[in-house]
PDB file of C-alpha atoms and ligand atoms in Angstrom:
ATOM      1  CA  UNK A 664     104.970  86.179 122.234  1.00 35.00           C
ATOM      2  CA  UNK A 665     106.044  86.092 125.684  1.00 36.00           C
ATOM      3  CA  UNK A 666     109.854  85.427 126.972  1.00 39.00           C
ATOM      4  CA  UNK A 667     113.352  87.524 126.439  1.00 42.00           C
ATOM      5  CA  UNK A 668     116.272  86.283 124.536  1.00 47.00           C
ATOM      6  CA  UNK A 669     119.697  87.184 124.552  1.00 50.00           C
ATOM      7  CA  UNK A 670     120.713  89.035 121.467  1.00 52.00           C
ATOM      8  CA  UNK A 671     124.455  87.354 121.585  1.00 51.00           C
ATOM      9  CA  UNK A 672     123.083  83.904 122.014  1.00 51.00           C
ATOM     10  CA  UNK A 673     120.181  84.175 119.126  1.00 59.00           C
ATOM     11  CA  UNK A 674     122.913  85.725 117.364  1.00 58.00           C
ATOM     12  CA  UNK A 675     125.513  82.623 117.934  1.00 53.00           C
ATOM     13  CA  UNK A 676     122.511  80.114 116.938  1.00 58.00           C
ATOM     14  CA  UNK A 677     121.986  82.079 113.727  1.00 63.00           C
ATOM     15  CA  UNK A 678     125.190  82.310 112.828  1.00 63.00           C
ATOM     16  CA  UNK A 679     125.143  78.613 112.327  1.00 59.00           C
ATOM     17  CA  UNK A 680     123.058  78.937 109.356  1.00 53.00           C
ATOM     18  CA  UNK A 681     124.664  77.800 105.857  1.00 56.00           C
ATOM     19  CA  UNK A 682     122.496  79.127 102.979  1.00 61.00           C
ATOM     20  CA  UNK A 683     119.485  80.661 101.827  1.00 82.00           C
ATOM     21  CA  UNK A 684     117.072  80.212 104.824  1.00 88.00           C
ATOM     22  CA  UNK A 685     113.708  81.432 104.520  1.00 90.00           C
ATOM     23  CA  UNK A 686     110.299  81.286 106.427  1.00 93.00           C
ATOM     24  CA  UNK A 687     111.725  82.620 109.300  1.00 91.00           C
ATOM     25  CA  UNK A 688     109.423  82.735 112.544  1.00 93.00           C
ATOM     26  CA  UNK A 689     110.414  83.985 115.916  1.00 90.00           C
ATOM     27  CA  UNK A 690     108.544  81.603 118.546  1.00 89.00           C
ATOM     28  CA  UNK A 691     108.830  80.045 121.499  1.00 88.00           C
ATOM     29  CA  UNK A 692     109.038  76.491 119.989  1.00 88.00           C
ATOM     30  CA  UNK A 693     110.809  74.807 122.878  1.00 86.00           C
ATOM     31  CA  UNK A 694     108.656  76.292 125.783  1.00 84.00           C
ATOM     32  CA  UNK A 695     111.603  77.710 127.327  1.00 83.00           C
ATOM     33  CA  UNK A 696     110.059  80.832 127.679  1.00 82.00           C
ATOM     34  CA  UNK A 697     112.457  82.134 125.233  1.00 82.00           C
ATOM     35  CA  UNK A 698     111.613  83.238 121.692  1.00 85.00           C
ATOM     36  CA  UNK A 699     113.243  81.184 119.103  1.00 87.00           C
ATOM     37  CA  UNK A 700     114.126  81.800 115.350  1.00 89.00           C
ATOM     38  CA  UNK A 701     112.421  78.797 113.063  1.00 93.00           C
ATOM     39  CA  UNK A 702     113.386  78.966 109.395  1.00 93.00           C
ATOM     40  CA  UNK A 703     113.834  76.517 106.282  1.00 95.00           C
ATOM     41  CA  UNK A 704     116.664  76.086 104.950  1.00 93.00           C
ATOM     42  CA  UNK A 705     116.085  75.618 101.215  1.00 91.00           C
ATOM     43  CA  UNK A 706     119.352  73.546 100.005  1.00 91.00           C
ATOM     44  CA  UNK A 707     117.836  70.964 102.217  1.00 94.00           C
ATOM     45  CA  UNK A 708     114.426  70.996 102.458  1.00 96.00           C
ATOM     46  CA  UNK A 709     114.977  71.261 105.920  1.00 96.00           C
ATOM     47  CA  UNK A 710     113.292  73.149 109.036  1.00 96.00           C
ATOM     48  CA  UNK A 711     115.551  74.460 111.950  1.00 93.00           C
ATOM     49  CA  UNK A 712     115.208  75.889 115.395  1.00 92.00           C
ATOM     50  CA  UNK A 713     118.091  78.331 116.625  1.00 87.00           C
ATOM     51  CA  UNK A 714     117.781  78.339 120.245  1.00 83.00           C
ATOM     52  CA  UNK A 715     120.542  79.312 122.305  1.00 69.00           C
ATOM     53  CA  UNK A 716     124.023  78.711 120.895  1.00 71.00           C
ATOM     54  CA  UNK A 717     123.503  76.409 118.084  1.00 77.00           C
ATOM     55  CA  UNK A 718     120.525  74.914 115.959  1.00 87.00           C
ATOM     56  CA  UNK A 719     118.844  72.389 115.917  1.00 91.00           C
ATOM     57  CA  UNK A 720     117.021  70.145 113.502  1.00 94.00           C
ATOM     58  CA  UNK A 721     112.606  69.969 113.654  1.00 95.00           C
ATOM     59  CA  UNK A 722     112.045  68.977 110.445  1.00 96.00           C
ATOM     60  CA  UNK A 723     113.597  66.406 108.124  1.00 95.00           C
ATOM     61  CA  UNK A 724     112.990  67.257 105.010  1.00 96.00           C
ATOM     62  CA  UNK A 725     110.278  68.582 102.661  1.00 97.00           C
ATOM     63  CA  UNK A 726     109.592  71.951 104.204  1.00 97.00           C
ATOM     64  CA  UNK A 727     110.406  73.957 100.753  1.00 96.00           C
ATOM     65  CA  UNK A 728     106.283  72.421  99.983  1.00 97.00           C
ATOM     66  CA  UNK A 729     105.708  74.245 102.402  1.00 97.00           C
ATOM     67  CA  UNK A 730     104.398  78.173 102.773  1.00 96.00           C
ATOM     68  CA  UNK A 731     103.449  80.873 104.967  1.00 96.00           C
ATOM     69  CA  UNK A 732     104.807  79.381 108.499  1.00 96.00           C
ATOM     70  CA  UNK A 733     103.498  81.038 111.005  1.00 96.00           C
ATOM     71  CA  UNK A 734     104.045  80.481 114.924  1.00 95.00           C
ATOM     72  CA  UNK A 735     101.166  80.153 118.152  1.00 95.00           C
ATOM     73  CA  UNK A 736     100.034  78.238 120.912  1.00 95.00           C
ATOM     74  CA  UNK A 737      96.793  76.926 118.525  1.00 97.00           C
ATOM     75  CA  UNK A 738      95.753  74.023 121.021  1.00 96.00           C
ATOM     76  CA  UNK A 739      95.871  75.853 124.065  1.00 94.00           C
ATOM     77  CA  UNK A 740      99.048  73.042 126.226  1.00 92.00           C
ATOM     78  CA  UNK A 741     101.005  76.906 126.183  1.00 89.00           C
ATOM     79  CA  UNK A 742     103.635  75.352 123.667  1.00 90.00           C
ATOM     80  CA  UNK A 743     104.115  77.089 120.995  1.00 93.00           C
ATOM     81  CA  UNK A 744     102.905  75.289 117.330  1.00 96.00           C
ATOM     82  CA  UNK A 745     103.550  75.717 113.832  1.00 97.00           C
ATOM     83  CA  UNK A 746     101.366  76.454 111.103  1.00 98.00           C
ATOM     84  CA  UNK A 747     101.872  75.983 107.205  1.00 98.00           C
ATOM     85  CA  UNK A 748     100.193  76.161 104.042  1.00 98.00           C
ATOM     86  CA  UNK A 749     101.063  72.599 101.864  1.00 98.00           C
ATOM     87  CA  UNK A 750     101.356  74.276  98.459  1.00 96.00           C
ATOM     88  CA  UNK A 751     100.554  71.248  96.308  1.00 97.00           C
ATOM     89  CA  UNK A 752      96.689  70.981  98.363  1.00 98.00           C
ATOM     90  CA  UNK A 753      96.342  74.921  99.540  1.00 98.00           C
ATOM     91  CA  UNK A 754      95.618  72.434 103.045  1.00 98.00           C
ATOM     92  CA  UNK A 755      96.451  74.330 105.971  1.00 98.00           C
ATOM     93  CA  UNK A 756      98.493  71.795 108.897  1.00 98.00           C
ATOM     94  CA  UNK A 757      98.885  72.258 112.247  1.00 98.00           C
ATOM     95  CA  UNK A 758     102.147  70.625 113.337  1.00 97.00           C
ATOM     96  CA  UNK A 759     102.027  70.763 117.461  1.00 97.00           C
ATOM     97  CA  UNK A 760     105.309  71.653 119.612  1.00 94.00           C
ATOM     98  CA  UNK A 761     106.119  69.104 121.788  1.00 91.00           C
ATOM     99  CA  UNK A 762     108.692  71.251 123.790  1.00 83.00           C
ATOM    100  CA  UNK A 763     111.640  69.998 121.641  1.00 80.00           C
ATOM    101  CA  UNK A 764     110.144  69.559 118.415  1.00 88.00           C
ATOM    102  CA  UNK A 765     107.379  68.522 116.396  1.00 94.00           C
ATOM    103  CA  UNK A 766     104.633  66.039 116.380  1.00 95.00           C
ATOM    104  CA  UNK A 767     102.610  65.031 114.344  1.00 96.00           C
ATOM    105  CA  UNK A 768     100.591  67.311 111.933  1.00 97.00           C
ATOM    106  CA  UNK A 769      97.116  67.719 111.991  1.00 97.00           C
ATOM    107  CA  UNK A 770      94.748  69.192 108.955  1.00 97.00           C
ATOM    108  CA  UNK A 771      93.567  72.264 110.618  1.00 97.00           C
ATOM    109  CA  UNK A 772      92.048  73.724 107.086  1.00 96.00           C
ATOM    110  CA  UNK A 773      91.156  71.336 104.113  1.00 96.00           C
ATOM    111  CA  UNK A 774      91.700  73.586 101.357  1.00 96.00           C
ATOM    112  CA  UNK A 775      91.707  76.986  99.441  1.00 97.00           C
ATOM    113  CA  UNK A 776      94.588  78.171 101.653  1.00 98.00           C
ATOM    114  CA  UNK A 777      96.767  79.040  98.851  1.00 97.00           C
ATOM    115  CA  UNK A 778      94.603  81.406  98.196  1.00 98.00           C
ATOM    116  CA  UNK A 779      95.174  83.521 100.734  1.00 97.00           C
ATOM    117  CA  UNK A 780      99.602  84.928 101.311  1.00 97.00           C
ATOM    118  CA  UNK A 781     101.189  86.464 103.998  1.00 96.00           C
ATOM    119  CA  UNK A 782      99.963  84.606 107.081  1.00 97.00           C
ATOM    120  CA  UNK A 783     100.787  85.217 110.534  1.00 97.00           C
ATOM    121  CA  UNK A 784     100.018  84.193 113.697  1.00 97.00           C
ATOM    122  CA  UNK A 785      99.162  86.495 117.000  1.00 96.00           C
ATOM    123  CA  UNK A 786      96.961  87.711 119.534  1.00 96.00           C
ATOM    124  CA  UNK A 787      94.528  89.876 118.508  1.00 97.00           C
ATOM    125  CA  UNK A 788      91.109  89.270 119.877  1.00 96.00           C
ATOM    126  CA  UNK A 789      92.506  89.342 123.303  1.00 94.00           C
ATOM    127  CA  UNK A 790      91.145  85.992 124.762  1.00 95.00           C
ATOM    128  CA  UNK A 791      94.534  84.605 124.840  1.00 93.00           C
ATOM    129  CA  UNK A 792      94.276  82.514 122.054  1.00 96.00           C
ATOM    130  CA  UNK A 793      96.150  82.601 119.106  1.00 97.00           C
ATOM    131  CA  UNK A 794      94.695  83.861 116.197  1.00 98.00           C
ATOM    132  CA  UNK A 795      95.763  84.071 112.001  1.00 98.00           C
ATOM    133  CA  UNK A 796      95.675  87.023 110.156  1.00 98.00           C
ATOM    134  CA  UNK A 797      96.076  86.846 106.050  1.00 98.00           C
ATOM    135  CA  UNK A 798      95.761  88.422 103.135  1.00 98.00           C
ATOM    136  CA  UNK A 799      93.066  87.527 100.134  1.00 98.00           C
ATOM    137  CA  UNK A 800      94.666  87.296  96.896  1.00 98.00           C
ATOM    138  CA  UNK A 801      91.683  87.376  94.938  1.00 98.00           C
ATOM    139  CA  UNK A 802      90.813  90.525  97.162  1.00 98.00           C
ATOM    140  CA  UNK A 803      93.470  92.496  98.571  1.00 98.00           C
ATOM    141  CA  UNK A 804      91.695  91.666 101.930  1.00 98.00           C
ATOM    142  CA  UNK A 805      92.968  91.420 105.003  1.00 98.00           C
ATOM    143  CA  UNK A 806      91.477  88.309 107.038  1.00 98.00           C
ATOM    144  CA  UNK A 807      91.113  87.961 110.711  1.00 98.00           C
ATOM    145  CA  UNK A 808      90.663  83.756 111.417  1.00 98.00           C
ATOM    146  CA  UNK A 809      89.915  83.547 115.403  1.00 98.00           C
ATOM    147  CA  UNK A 810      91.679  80.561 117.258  1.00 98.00           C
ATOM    148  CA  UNK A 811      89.382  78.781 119.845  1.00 97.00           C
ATOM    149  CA  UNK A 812      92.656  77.126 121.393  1.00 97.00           C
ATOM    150  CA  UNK A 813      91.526  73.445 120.799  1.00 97.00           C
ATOM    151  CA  UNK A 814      93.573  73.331 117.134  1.00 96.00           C
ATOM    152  CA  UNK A 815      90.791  75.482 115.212  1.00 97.00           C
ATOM    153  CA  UNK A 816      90.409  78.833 113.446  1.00 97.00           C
ATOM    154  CA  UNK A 817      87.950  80.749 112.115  1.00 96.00           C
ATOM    155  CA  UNK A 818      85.251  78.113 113.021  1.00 95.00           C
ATOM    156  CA  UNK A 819      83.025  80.706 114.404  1.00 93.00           C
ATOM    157  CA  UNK A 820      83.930  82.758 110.457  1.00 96.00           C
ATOM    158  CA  UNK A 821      86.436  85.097 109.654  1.00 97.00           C
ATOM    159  CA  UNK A 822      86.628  88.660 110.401  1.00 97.00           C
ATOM    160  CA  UNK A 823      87.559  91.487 107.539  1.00 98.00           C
ATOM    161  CA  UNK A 824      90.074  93.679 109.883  1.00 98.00           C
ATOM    162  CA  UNK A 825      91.545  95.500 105.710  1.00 98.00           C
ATOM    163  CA  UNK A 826      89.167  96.486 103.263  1.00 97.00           C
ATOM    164  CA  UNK A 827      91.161  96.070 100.417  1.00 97.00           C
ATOM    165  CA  UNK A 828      95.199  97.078  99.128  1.00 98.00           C
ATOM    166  CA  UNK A 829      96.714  94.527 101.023  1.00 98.00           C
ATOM    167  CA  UNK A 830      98.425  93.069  97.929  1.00 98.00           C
ATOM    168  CA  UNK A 831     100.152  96.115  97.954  1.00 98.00           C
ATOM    169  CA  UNK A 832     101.772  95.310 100.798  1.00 98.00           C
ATOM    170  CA  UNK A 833     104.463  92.472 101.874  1.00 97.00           C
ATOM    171  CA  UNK A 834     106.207  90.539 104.499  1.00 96.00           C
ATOM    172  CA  UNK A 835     103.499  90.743 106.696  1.00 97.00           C
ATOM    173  CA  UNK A 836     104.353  90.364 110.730  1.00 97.00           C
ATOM    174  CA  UNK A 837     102.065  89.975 113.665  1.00 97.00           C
ATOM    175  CA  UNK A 838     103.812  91.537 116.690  1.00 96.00           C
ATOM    176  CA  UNK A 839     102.695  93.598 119.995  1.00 95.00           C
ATOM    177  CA  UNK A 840     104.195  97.604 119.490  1.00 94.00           C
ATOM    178  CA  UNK A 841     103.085  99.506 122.369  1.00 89.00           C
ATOM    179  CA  UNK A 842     103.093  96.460 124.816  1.00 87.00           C
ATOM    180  CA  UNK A 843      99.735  96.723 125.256  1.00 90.00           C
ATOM    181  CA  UNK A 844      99.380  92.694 125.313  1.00 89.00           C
ATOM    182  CA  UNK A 845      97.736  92.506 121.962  1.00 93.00           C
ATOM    183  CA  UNK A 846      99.282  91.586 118.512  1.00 96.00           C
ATOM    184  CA  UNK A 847      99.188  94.700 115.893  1.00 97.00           C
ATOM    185  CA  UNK A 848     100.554  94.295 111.744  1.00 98.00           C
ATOM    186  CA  UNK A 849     103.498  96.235 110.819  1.00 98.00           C
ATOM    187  CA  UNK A 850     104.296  95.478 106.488  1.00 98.00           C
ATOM    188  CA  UNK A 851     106.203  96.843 104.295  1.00 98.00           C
ATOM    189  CA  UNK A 852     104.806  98.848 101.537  1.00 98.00           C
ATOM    190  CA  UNK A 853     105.827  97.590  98.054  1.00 98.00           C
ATOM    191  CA  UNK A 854     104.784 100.950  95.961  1.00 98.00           C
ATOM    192  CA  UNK A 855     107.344 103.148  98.731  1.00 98.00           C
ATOM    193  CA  UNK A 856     109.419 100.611 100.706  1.00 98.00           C
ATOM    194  CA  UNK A 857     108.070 102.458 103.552  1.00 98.00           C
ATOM    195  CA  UNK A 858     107.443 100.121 107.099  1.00 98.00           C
ATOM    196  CA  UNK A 859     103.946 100.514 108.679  1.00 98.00           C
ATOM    197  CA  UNK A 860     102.385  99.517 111.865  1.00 98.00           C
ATOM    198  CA  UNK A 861      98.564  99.006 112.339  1.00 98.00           C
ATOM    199  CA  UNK A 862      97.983  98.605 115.557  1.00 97.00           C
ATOM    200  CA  UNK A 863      95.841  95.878 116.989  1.00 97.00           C
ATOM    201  CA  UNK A 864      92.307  97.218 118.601  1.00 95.00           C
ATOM    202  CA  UNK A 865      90.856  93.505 119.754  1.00 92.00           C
ATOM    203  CA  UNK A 866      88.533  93.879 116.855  1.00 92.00           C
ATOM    204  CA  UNK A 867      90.439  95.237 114.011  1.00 95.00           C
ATOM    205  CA  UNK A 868      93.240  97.645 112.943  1.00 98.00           C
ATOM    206  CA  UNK A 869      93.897 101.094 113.629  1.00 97.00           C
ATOM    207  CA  UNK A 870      94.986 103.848 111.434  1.00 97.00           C
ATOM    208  CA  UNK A 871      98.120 103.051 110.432  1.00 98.00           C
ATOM    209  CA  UNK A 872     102.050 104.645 111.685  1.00 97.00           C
ATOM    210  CA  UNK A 873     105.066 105.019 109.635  1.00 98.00           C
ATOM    211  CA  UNK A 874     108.243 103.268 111.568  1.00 97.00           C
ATOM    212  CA  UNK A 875     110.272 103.385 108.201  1.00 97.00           C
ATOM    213  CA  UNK A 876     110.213 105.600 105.649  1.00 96.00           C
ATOM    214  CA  UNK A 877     112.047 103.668 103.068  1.00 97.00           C
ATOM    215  CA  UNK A 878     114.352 101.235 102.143  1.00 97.00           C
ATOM    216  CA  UNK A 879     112.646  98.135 103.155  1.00 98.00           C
ATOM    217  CA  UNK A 880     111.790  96.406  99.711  1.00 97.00           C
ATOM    218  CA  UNK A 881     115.232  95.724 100.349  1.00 97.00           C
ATOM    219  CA  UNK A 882     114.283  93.039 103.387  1.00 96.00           C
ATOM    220  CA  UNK A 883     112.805  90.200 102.991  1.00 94.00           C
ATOM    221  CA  UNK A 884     111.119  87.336 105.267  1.00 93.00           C
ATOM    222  CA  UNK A 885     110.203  89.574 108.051  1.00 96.00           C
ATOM    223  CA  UNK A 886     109.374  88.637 111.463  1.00 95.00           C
ATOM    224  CA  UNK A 887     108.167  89.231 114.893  1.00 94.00           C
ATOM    225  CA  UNK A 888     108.904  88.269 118.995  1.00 91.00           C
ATOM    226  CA  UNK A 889     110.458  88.923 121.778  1.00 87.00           C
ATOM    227  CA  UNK A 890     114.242  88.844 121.388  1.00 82.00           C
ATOM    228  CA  UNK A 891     115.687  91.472 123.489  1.00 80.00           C
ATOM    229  CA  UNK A 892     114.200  92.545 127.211  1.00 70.00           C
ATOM    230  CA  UNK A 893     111.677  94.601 126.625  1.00 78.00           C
ATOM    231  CA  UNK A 894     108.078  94.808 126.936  1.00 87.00           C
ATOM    232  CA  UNK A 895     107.614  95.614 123.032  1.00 93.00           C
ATOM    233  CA  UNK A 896     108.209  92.862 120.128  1.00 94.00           C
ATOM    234  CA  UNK A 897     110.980  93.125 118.176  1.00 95.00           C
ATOM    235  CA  UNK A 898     111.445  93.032 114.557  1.00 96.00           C
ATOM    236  CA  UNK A 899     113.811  90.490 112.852  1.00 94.00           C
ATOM    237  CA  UNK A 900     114.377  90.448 108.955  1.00 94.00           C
ATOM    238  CA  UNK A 901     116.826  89.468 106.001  1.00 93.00           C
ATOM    239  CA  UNK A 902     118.887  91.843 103.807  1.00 94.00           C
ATOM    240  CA  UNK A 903     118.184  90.272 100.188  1.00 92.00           C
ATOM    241  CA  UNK A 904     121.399  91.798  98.959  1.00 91.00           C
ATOM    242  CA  UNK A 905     123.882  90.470 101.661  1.00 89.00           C
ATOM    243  CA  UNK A 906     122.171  87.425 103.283  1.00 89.00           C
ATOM    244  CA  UNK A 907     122.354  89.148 106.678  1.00 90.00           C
ATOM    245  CA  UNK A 908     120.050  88.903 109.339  1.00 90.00           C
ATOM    246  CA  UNK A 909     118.884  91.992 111.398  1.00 94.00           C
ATOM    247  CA  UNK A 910     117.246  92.577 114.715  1.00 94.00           C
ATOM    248  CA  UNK A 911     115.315  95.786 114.759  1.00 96.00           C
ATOM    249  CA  UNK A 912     114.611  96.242 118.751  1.00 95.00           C
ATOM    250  CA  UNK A 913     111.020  97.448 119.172  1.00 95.00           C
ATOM    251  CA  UNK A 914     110.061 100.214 121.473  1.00 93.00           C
ATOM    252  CA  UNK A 915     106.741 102.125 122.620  1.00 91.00           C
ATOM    253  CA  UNK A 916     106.442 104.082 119.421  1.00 92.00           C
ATOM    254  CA  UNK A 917     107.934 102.164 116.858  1.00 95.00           C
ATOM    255  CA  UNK A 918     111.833 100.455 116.273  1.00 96.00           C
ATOM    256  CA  UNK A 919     115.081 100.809 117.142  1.00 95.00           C
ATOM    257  CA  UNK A 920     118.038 101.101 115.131  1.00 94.00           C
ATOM    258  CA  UNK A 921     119.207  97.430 113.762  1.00 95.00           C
ATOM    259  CA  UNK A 922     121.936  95.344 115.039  1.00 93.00           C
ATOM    260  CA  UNK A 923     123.548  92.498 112.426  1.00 91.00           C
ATOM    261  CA  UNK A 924     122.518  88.922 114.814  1.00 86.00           C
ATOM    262  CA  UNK A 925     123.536  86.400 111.494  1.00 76.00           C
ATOM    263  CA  UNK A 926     126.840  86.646 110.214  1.00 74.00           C
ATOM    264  CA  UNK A 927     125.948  83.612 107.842  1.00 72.00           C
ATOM    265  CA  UNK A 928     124.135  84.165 104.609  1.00 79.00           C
ATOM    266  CA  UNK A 929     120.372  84.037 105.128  1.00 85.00           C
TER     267      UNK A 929
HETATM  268 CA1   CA B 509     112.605  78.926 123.234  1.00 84.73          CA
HETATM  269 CA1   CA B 510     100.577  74.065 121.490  1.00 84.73          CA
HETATM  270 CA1   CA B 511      92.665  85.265 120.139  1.00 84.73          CA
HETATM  271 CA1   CA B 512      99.940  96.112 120.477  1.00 84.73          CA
END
């Protein structure tokens, strides 16, 4: 995702937060050229942007139907749109940024989504448009779904990019280590709380990295963009146990030590 944030002014918005967010994304929803945290809060049913120093209110209610929100420019006006699995139809909407919000949603799949967990939203094919990647419950699979930029995926069919294990994995993010322009999968490992990164090729995965070697069953609703001013993505992320949210800056070869940005309780 393109654009730098201020660490002290995401950190201001998401301190704003009452309790028990979830779904976090890190997007550019507002087309400010600034990544922005998204999450739902689930007292309220609610969906929130934190954008510079406070948050603000996209969705009105309902969101806790919702799964799997994920975060790209899918019909190609360079704002960045929201994706989400209804979990009462497995229907997969497309609800399009309108620089200050949402408009709208459109079906973009009519069924059979929640099937698949653990979507995310990037740019791996390297066409500049944004593309899902999932995993198969039935399967363990890992699912590449090419956007064509006009509010479609995987018209064209979808790609395997994991042969199988991916169960075995969670907390899934789609984010560009190595700033090499294209989206790779870093996911925590369930059997070893270790953090890996498969990086992106255009046309699948490479062999996969260790960036953490343990510890991170401990995090939950991980998530990817560009926070702090560097070419690499950066890693935010929930500590179950305290609530508090964590900004892992990302760098050529992996992360950074974390810095606390919510001192509310995620
Ligand atoms: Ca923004
Ligand atoms: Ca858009
Ligand atoms: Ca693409
Ligand atoms: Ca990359």
């Amino acid at each position: 995702m393109p654009g730098v944030a201020h660490p002290d002014t995401v950190a201001a918005a998401a301190s704003a937060a009452t309790v028990n967010m979830a779904e976090v994304v890190v997007a550019d929803v507002d087309g400010d050229r600034v990544d922005d945290v998204v999450a739902v809060e689930r007292s309220t049913g609610k969906l929130w942007m934190y954008a510079g120093a406070a948050r603000a209110e996209i969705g009105t209610g309902g969101w806790n139907g919702m799964h799997d929100l994920a975060g790209g420019d899918f019909n190609g006006d360079t704002k960045v749109d929201l994706i989400a699995v209804e979990q009462a139809t497995g229907k997969l909407w497309l609800y399009p940024s309108v620089g200050k919000g949402l408009t709208t949603r459109v079906e973009m799949g009519s069924g059979g989504w929640n099937g698949m967990h653990d979507l995310v939203s990037g740019e791996f094919t390297g066409d500049g448009k944004a593309d899902v990647v999932g995993v198969e419950h039935s399967t363990g699979k890992l699912w590449l779904y090419p956007g064509n930029g006009a509010g479609s995926i995987g018209g064209g069919g979808r790609v395997e990019i994991g042969t199988g294990g991916w169960n075995g994995m969670h907390d899934l993010v789609a984010m560009d280590l190595g700033a090499d322009g294209r989206s790779d999968v870093v996911t925590a490992e369930t059997s070893t709380g270790k953090l890996w990164w498969y990086k992106g090729t255009g046309t699948g995965l490479s062999p996969r990295v260790e960036i953490g070697n343990g510890g991170w069953n401990s995090m939950r609703d991980l998530a990817g963009g560009a926070v702090v001013g560097s070419a690499d993505d950066d890693l935010v992320g929930v500590e179950t146990a305290s609530g508090k949210l964590f900004l892992y800056p990302g760098k050529t070869t992996g992360l950074d030590g974390r810095m606390q940005i919510g001192t509310a309780d995620w």
